[in-house]
Coordinates of C-alpha atoms in Angstrom, one line a residue:
M643 CA -1.7 -21.4 -5.8
I644 CA -1.0 -22.6 -2.2
A645 CA -3.6 -25.5 -1.2
L646 CA -4.7 -25.1 2.2
T647 CA -4.1 -28.7 3.1
H648 CA -4.6 -28.2 6.9
T649 CA -8.2 -27.4 6.3
R650 CA -8.7 -31.0 4.7
G651 CA -12.1 -32.4 5.9
Q652 CA -13.2 -29.0 7.3
T653 CA -15.9 -26.5 6.2
W654 CA -15.0 -23.0 5.6
A655 CA -17.1 -19.7 4.7
V656 CA -15.7 -17.0 2.6
F657 CA -17.3 -13.4 2.5
G658 CA -15.9 -11.0 -0.1
L659 CA -15.1 -12.5 -3.6
A660 CA -12.9 -10.2 -5.1
R661 CA -9.2 -10.8 -5.7
S662 CA -8.1 -12.3 -2.4
G663 CA -11.6 -13.8 -1.6
L664 CA -11.9 -15.9 -4.7
A665 CA -8.2 -17.2 -4.2
T666 CA -9.0 -18.1 -0.8
A667 CA -11.8 -20.2 -1.9
R668 CA -9.9 -22.0 -4.6
A669 CA -7.0 -22.7 -2.0
L670 CA -9.5 -24.1 0.5
L671 CA -11.2 -26.2 -2.1
A672 CA -7.7 -27.4 -3.3
G673 CA -6.8 -28.4 0.1
G674 CA -9.8 -30.6 0.7
A675 CA -12.3 -28.2 2.4
E676 CA -16.1 -27.7 1.9
V677 CA -16.5 -24.1 1.0
R678 CA -19.7 -22.0 1.4
L679 CA -19.2 -18.6 0.0
W680 CA -21.0 -15.3 -0.6
D681 CA -20.6 -11.7 -1.8
D682 CA -23.2 -8.8 -1.8
T683 CA -22.1 -8.0 -5.3
E684 CA -23.7 -9.6 -8.1
A685 CA -20.8 -9.6 -10.4
S686 CA -18.4 -11.0 -7.9
R687 CA -21.0 -14.0 -7.3
A688 CA -21.3 -14.7 -11.0
A689 CA -17.4 -14.6 -11.2
A690 CA -17.4 -17.4 -8.5
A691 CA -20.1 -19.2 -10.2
V692 CA -18.0 -19.3 -13.4
A693 CA -15.0 -20.6 -11.2
G694 CA -17.4 -23.4 -10.2
F695 CA -18.5 -22.3 -6.9
Q696 CA -22.3 -22.1 -5.9
P697 CA -22.8 -18.9 -3.7
M698 CA -25.2 -19.3 -0.7
Q699 CA -26.2 -16.6 1.7
L700 CA -24.1 -16.7 4.9
H701 CA -26.9 -16.5 7.5
E702 CA -26.2 -17.7 11.0
G703 CA -27.5 -21.1 10.1
A704 CA -25.0 -21.5 7.2
L705 CA -22.1 -20.5 9.6
V706 CA -22.7 -23.1 12.2
G707 CA -20.1 -25.8 12.2
C708 CA -17.8 -24.0 10.0
A709 CA -14.1 -24.1 11.2
G710 CA -13.8 -20.3 10.3
L711 CA -14.8 -17.3 8.2
A712 CA -12.2 -16.2 5.8
L713 CA -13.2 -12.5 5.3
A714 CA -11.9 -10.1 2.5
P715 CA -10.0 -7.3 4.0
G716 CA -12.5 -4.4 2.6
V717 CA -15.3 -5.9 4.7
P718 CA -16.0 -4.0 7.9
L719 CA -14.8 -6.0 11.0
T720 CA -15.4 -3.8 13.9
H721 CA -16.2 -0.2 12.8
P722 CA -18.5 1.6 12.0
A723 CA -20.1 -1.8 12.8
P724 CA -19.6 -5.3 12.2
N725 CA -20.8 -6.3 8.6
Q726 CA -23.8 -8.6 9.0
V727 CA -21.8 -11.6 8.1
V728 CA -19.2 -11.1 10.6
A729 CA -22.1 -10.5 13.1
N730 CA -23.5 -13.9 11.9
A731 CA -20.1 -15.6 12.6
Q732 CA -19.7 -14.1 16.0
R733 CA -23.1 -15.3 17.0
A734 CA -22.2 -18.7 15.6
G735 CA -19.0 -18.9 17.6
V736 CA -16.9 -18.9 14.3
A737 CA -13.4 -17.2 14.2
V738 CA -13.0 -14.7 11.6
V739 CA -9.6 -14.5 9.6
G740 CA -8.0 -13.6 6.4
D741 CA -6.1 -15.1 3.7
I742 CA -2.8 -14.3 5.2
E743 CA -3.4 -15.9 8.6
L744 CA -4.4 -19.3 6.3
L745 CA -1.0 -18.9 4.8
L746 CA 0.8 -18.7 7.9
R747 CA -1.0 -21.8 9.4
E748 CA -0.4 -23.8 6.2
L749 CA 3.4 -23.2 5.9
K750 CA 4.8 -21.4 8.9
P751 CA 6.9 -19.5 6.4
T752 CA 9.8 -17.0 6.6
V753 CA 8.0 -13.5 6.3
Y754 CA 9.0 -9.9 5.5
G755 CA 6.2 -8.0 6.5
V756 CA 5.7 -4.3 5.5
T757 CA 3.0 -1.8 6.6
G758 CA 2.6 2.1 7.2
T759 CA 0.2 4.8 6.2
N760 CA 2.2 5.7 3.3
G761 CA 4.8 4.3 1.2
K762 CA 4.4 0.8 2.0
S763 CA 3.8 -0.4 -1.6
T764 CA 6.9 1.3 -2.8
T765 CA 9.0 -0.2 0.1
T766 CA 7.4 -3.7 -0.5
A767 CA 8.4 -3.5 -4.1
L768 CA 11.9 -2.0 -3.7
L769 CA 12.8 -4.6 -0.8
A770 CA 11.7 -7.5 -3.0
H771 CA 13.6 -6.2 -6.2
V772 CA 16.8 -5.8 -4.1
L773 CA 16.5 -9.2 -2.6
K774 CA 15.7 -10.8 -6.1
A775 CA 18.6 -8.8 -7.7
A776 CA 20.8 -10.5 -5.1
G777 CA 19.8 -14.0 -5.9
R778 CA 17.2 -14.5 -3.2
S779 CA 14.0 -16.6 -4.0
I780 CA 11.3 -14.0 -3.1
A781 CA 7.5 -14.1 -3.6
M782 CA 5.6 -10.7 -3.1
G783 CA 2.1 -10.3 -2.3
G784 CA -0.7 -9.1 0.0
N785 CA -1.9 -5.5 -0.3
I786 CA 0.4 -5.4 -3.4
G787 CA 0.3 -7.6 -6.3
Q788 CA -0.9 -11.1 -6.1
A789 CA -3.2 -12.5 -3.2
V790 CA -0.9 -14.4 -1.0
L791 CA -2.7 -17.8 -1.9
E792 CA -1.8 -17.3 -5.4
L793 CA 2.0 -17.1 -4.7
P794 CA 4.2 -20.1 -5.1
R795 CA 4.4 -22.5 -2.5
F796 CA 7.7 -22.4 -0.5
E797 CA 8.0 -25.4 2.0
N798 CA 11.0 -24.1 3.7
D799 CA 13.5 -21.0 4.4
K800 CA 16.0 -22.4 1.6
A801 CA 13.1 -22.7 -1.0
G802 CA 12.0 -18.9 -0.5
S803 CA 10.5 -16.3 1.7
Y804 CA 7.4 -14.1 1.4
I805 CA 7.4 -10.4 1.3
I806 CA 4.0 -9.3 2.2
E807 CA 2.6 -5.8 2.2
M808 CA 0.1 -5.6 5.2
S809 CA -2.7 -3.0 5.5
S810 CA -4.3 -2.5 8.6
F811 CA -7.4 -4.3 7.5
Q812 CA -5.1 -7.4 6.8
I813 CA -3.3 -7.1 10.2
D814 CA -6.7 -7.2 11.9
L815 CA -7.5 -10.4 10.3
T816 CA -4.2 -12.1 11.1
P817 CA -4.1 -13.0 14.6
G818 CA -1.1 -15.3 14.3
W819 CA 1.1 -12.8 12.4
H820 CA 4.6 -13.3 12.8
A821 CA 7.5 -11.7 10.6
R822 CA 11.1 -12.3 10.8
I823 CA 11.8 -8.8 9.4
A824 CA 8.9 -6.3 10.1
L825 CA 8.8 -2.9 8.8
L826 CA 6.4 0.1 10.0
L827 CA 7.1 3.3 8.0
N828 CA 4.7 5.9 9.5
I829 CA 1.4 6.7 10.9
T830 CA -0.8 9.4 9.9
P831 CA -4.8 9.6 9.9
D832 CA -6.4 7.1 7.5
H833 CA -9.3 4.8 7.5
L834 CA -10.6 5.9 10.8
D835 CA -14.1 5.1 9.8
R836 CA -13.0 1.5 9.9
H837 CA -10.9 1.7 13.0
G838 CA -12.9 4.1 15.2
S839 CA -9.8 6.4 16.5
M840 CA -6.2 7.1 15.8
E841 CA -5.4 5.1 18.9
N842 CA -7.0 1.9 17.5
Y843 CA -5.4 2.4 14.0
A844 CA -2.1 2.9 15.7
A845 CA -2.3 -0.2 17.9
I846 CA -3.3 -2.3 15.0
K847 CA -0.4 -1.0 12.9
A848 CA 1.9 -1.9 15.9
R849 CA 0.9 -5.6 15.5
I850 CA 3.2 -5.7 12.5
F851 CA 5.7 -6.6 15.2
A852 CA 3.5 -9.3 16.9
N853 CA 5.4 -12.4 18.2
Q854 CA 8.7 -11.4 17.4
A855 CA 11.5 -12.7 19.3
A856 CA 15.4 -13.0 19.5
G857 CA 16.9 -13.5 15.9
D858 CA 13.8 -11.2 14.4
T859 CA 14.1 -7.6 13.4
A860 CA 11.7 -4.6 13.7
V861 CA 12.6 -1.6 11.4
I862 CA 10.4 1.6 12.4
G863 CA 10.3 5.0 11.3
V864 CA 10.5 7.5 14.2
D865 CA 9.3 10.6 12.6
D866 CA 5.7 10.8 13.9
E867 CA 4.6 10.6 17.5
Y868 CA 2.7 7.4 17.0
C869 CA 5.6 5.5 15.7
R870 CA 7.9 7.0 18.3
A871 CA 5.5 5.6 20.9
I872 CA 5.6 2.2 19.4
Y873 CA 9.5 2.3 19.2
A874 CA 9.8 3.3 22.7
A875 CA 7.4 0.2 23.8
L876 CA 9.4 -2.1 21.4
I877 CA 12.7 -1.1 23.3
K878 CA 10.7 -1.7 26.8
E879 CA 9.6 -5.1 25.8
N880 CA 13.1 -6.2 25.3
T881 CA 12.5 -9.4 23.6
G882 CA 15.9 -9.9 22.1
R883 CA 14.9 -8.9 18.5
G884 CA 16.8 -6.2 16.6
I885 CA 15.3 -2.9 16.6
V886 CA 16.3 -0.4 13.7
P887 CA 14.9 3.1 13.8
I888 CA 14.9 5.1 10.5
S889 CA 14.6 8.8 9.9
I890 CA 14.4 11.4 7.3
R891 CA 14.4 14.2 9.8
E892 CA 17.7 13.8 11.6
I893 CA 20.9 11.9 11.3
L894 CA 20.6 8.9 13.8
A895 CA 23.8 7.7 15.6
Q896 CA 22.1 4.2 15.7
G897 CA 19.9 3.5 12.8
V898 CA 19.3 4.2 9.2
S899 CA 18.6 7.9 8.3
T900 CA 18.7 10.1 5.2
A901 CA 19.6 13.9 4.7
N902 CA 21.5 16.1 2.4
G903 CA 20.8 13.6 -0.4
Q904 CA 22.8 11.0 1.3
L905 CA 22.0 7.7 3.1
Y906 CA 23.6 7.2 6.7
E907 CA 24.1 4.0 8.6
N908 CA 24.6 4.6 12.3
G909 CA 25.6 8.1 11.7
K910 CA 28.0 7.4 8.7
V911 CA 27.5 8.1 5.2
V912 CA 26.8 5.0 3.1
F913 CA 25.9 6.1 -0.4
A914 CA 24.2 9.1 -2.2
L915 CA 20.5 9.0 -3.1
D916 CA 20.8 9.4 -6.9
F917 CA 18.1 7.1 -7.9
P918 CA 15.9 8.5 -10.7
A919 CA 13.0 6.0 -10.1
L920 CA 12.7 7.4 -6.4
P921 CA 12.4 11.1 -6.6
G922 CA 11.5 13.3 -3.7
A923 CA 12.3 13.4 0.1
H924 CA 9.6 11.0 1.1
N925 CA 11.4 8.3 -1.1
G926 CA 14.3 8.6 1.4
Q927 CA 12.2 6.7 4.1
N928 CA 11.3 3.9 1.6
I929 CA 15.1 3.6 0.7
A930 CA 15.9 3.8 4.2
A931 CA 13.5 1.0 5.3
A932 CA 14.4 -1.2 2.4
F933 CA 18.1 -0.8 3.2
A934 CA 17.7 -1.5 7.0
A935 CA 15.6 -4.6 6.2
A936 CA 18.0 -5.9 3.5
R937 CA 21.0 -5.4 6.0
A938 CA 19.0 -7.5 8.3
A939 CA 18.4 -10.1 5.6
G940 CA 22.3 -10.5 5.5
L941 CA 23.0 -8.2 2.4
D942 CA 26.1 -6.2 2.0
V943 CA 26.1 -2.5 1.2
E944 CA 27.1 -2.5 -2.4
T945 CA 24.8 -5.3 -3.3
I946 CA 21.9 -3.1 -1.7
R947 CA 22.8 0.1 -3.6
A948 CA 23.0 -1.9 -6.9
G949 CA 19.5 -3.3 -6.4
I950 CA 18.1 0.0 -5.5
A951 CA 19.8 1.5 -8.6
S952 CA 18.1 -1.0 -10.8
F953 CA 14.6 -0.5 -9.4
P954 CA 12.3 0.6 -12.1
G955 CA 9.8 2.3 -9.9
L956 CA 6.3 1.4 -8.9
K957 CA 3.4 1.7 -11.2
H958 CA 1.1 4.4 -10.2
R959 CA 3.4 6.1 -7.7
L960 CA 5.1 9.1 -9.3
Q961 CA 5.4 7.0 -12.5
R962 CA 6.4 9.1 -15.7
V963 CA 4.1 8.0 -18.3
G964 CA 4.9 10.4 -21.2
C965 CA 5.9 13.9 -22.2
I966 CA 3.6 16.0 -24.5
D967 CA 5.1 19.1 -26.0
G968 CA 7.8 19.0 -23.3
I969 CA 5.4 18.6 -20.5
A970 CA 5.9 15.7 -18.3
C971 CA 2.9 13.6 -17.3
I972 CA 3.3 11.9 -13.9
N973 CA 0.9 9.3 -12.7
D974 CA 0.7 9.2 -8.9
S975 CA -2.9 7.6 -8.8
K976 CA -1.8 5.6 -5.7
A977 CA -1.9 8.8 -3.7
T978 CA -5.4 8.4 -2.2
N979 CA -4.8 10.8 0.7
A980 CA -3.4 14.3 1.5
D981 CA -0.4 12.8 3.3
S982 CA 0.8 10.8 0.1
T983 CA -0.1 13.6 -2.2
E984 CA 2.1 16.0 -0.1
K985 CA 5.1 13.8 -1.0
A986 CA 4.3 14.2 -4.8
L987 CA 3.9 18.0 -4.6
A988 CA 7.1 18.3 -2.6
A989 CA 9.0 16.5 -5.6
F990 CA 8.2 18.9 -8.3
E991 CA 8.3 23.0 -8.7
N992 CA 5.9 23.8 -11.4
V993 CA 3.0 21.6 -11.0
Y994 CA -0.4 21.5 -13.0
W995 CA -2.2 19.1 -10.6
I996 CA -5.2 16.9 -11.2
A997 CA -6.8 16.1 -8.0
G998 CA -10.3 14.9 -6.7
G999 CA -12.2 11.9 -6.3
K1000 CA -14.0 10.5 -3.2
A1001 CA -12.5 12.5 -0.4
K1002 CA -10.9 11.3 2.9
D1003 CA -11.0 13.0 6.1
G1004 CA -9.5 16.5 6.3
G1005 CA -9.6 16.9 2.7
I1006 CA -6.4 18.9 1.4
A1007 CA -6.2 21.5 4.0
S1008 CA -2.7 20.0 5.0
L1009 CA -1.3 20.9 1.7
K1010 CA -1.5 24.6 1.8
T1011 CA 2.1 25.3 2.5
L1012 CA 2.7 23.4 -0.8
F1013 CA 0.1 25.4 -2.8
P1014 CA 2.9 27.7 -4.2
R1015 CA 4.2 24.9 -6.2
I1016 CA 0.8 24.6 -8.0
R1017 CA 0.4 26.7 -11.2
R1018 CA -3.1 25.5 -11.8
A1019 CA -5.5 22.6 -10.2
S1020 CA -7.7 20.8 -12.5
L1021 CA -10.3 19.1 -10.2
I1022 CA -12.4 16.0 -10.8
G1023 CA -15.0 13.8 -8.9
E1024 CA -17.1 14.5 -5.7
A1025 CA -14.5 16.4 -4.0
A1026 CA -13.8 19.1 -6.7
A1027 CA -16.1 21.9 -5.2
D1028 CA -14.6 21.1 -1.7
F1029 CA -11.1 21.3 -3.1
A1030 CA -11.8 24.5 -4.9
A1031 CA -12.9 26.1 -1.7
T1032 CA -9.6 25.1 0.0
L1033 CA -7.4 26.1 -2.9
G1034 CA -8.8 29.7 -2.8
A1035 CA -6.5 31.9 -5.0
V1036 CA -4.9 29.2 -6.6
P1037 CA -6.0 29.0 -10.2
H1038 CA -8.1 26.1 -10.7
A1039 CA -11.0 24.5 -12.7
L1040 CA -13.8 22.2 -12.0
C1041 CA -13.5 19.8 -14.7
G1042 CA -15.5 16.7 -13.5
T1043 CA -13.7 14.0 -15.4
L1044 CA -10.1 12.8 -15.8
D1045 CA -10.1 13.3 -19.5
K1046 CA -11.2 16.9 -19.3
A1047 CA -8.8 17.6 -16.4
L1048 CA -5.7 16.3 -18.5
D1049 CA -6.7 18.6 -21.2
D1050 CA -7.2 21.7 -19.0
A1051 CA -3.8 21.0 -17.4
L1052 CA -2.0 20.5 -20.7
A1053 CA -3.6 23.7 -22.0
A1054 CA -2.6 25.7 -19.0
A1055 CA 0.9 24.4 -19.1
R1056 CA 1.2 25.1 -22.8
K1057 CA 0.1 28.8 -22.5
D1058 CA 2.3 29.3 -19.6
R1059 CA 5.4 27.7 -21.3
I1060 CA 7.3 27.4 -18.1
K1061 CA 10.3 25.2 -17.7
D1062 CA 10.0 21.6 -16.0
A1063 CA 6.3 21.9 -16.1
V1064 CA 4.6 18.7 -14.7
V1065 CA 1.1 17.6 -15.1
L1066 CA 0.5 15.5 -12.0
L1067 CA -2.2 13.2 -11.2
S1068 CA -2.0 12.9 -7.5
P1069 CA -5.7 12.9 -6.5
A1070 CA -5.4 12.9 -2.6
C1071 CA -8.8 10.8 -2.8
A1072 CA -10.3 7.5 -3.1
S1073 CA -11.1 6.4 -6.6
Y1074 CA -14.5 4.8 -6.2
D1075 CA -16.7 7.8 -7.2
Q1076 CA -15.7 7.2 -10.7
F1077 CA -13.2 4.2 -10.8
K1078 CA -13.2 0.7 -9.9
S1079 CA -9.7 1.2 -8.1
F1080 CA -6.8 3.6 -7.9
E1081 CA -5.1 1.2 -10.5
H1082 CA -8.1 1.6 -12.9
R1083 CA -7.8 5.4 -12.4
G1084 CA -4.1 5.4 -13.2
D1085 CA -4.4 3.2 -16.2
E1086 CA -6.9 5.4 -17.6
F1087 CA -4.6 8.3 -17.1
I1088 CA -1.9 6.5 -19.0
R1089 CA -4.3 5.6 -21.9
L1090 CA -5.3 9.4 -22.1
V1091 CA -1.8 10.6 -22.0
Q1092 CA -0.7 8.2 -24.8
E1093 CA -3.8 8.9 -26.8
R1094 CA -2.8 12.5 -26.7
G1095 CA 0.6 11.9 -28.4
A1096 CA 3.1 11.2 -25.5
D1097 CA 6.5 11.1 -27.2
E1098 CA 8.0 9.1 -24.2
Q1099 CA 6.5 6.2 -21.9
G1100 CA 7.3 4.3 -19.0
A1101 CA 10.6 6.3 -17.7
A1102 CA 10.6 6.6 -14.0
A1103 CA 10.4 10.1 -12.7

C-alpha cells in the first residue's frame, strides 16, 4: 500500500467502497488523514466496517471542510447527472478526484498510461510483461489488476515505474495526469450514457496525452476517425514529445504497423506475428502499441520480441480454458461490447457462440458481416431476445443462463462434427444482469468447462 502522506492532517471524503475506494480510504488513513466514507451498497459499507471504518452519509454538511472527495470511477461524475454525493461536494466547494490523482500527487512517479475503447487491458499486460522480462522494475494497476494505491511504493525512476490502464472514468478523475509514455489505441462508441456524446468521450480519451512535453512519447492508433483527429492535433501542438502512430490497416512509412502477418517499424519488417497467445488481427494493434512503447522505453527489437513471445495471454480475453471432445472452449468474457466481440469472431472460423447479458448501445447489428462464421448462437441474459431478432436466420437458442448455453453449444458442435469447432464465450454485453463482473462471468465459464470434463486447461488460444 502507498500511504498518502501528503494528506496528513487533512480531512478527506471517499465515496464508492469497492476495490479502489476502500484501498484509497486505507491509503489516506495510513498517511495521517481523517477519512469520512460512504457507499450506497450495504455490503460495501459492511466491508468498510470490517476494515475498521465507520461509514457516514456524505451530505453537504459532512463535506464542508474536506480537502477533497475521492470518487470511485464507477460513480457518475457528469452524465446522465452527477451523483448526489458529487453534487453535494460541488456545492460545498470540494474538489472531486480519483485514486490515480492521489498517487500522482504523492509520488510524481514515472508512469506509462494506456487507454482505448478496446484492447487496453491486453496492451497494458503485454507491455508490463515485456518490460519485466527485460529486467525493469514495474508495477501494473488501475483499470486492470490492483488498485494503484495497493501497488508498491517507488520513490524514484531508478526504483521502478507504474504502468496504469486508464478507463475514461479514471481519466476524468485525474486532472493532474501526466505519463512519460502514453498510449491511445482506438475510440469507438462506449459508455455514452456516462459521457453524453462521442465528442465528449473522445475528448476525455485524448487527455491520456495531457501535460506531455519534450522527452515524453505519445503512441496513438490512427485507424479510426476520432484517433486520427487527435493525432493531427498532437502534431499541431508541437510540444517536442515523440509521436508514434500505429496502424493495422496500412504499412506506415513512419510509425509501427502490422500487415501480412508481420510487424513493421518505419515501413520495414521487424518480425513475424507468430505469437499463439495473441491470436487474431486485432492483437496486431496491441502488439504494435506495446512494441512502440517498449522502444520508447529504450528496449531493443530482440528483447521486445522475446518478451512478446513469452507472454501467456490475458485471462478472460481469448483465453483457451479447455477442450471437450475435440471442441476448444474460449473464454472471452472481457468482450463487453460488439466491437470487442468482433475481434473474437474474426479470429475463428467455426464458432458456437455464447452471447448476451446487459446490452450496450447498438446491440450486435455491427457484427452481421461475421455471422457466416457462427454455426450456432446460444443466448443468455437480458439481451437474448433482441440478439435473436438481429441474428435472424443464424441458428440460435434462447438459453437464459450460462450453464445451459454451454451445454447447448457443446451439443450442437458434437452433432455437427466440424473440424476446428470453437465454443466461444464472447458476450458483447455487460455482465451485471447475472454476474458481479466480467471476471465473475469468465470464472464461472471456466468452472463449467472444467466440470464438463475438459482435457486441457489454461493454454493460450
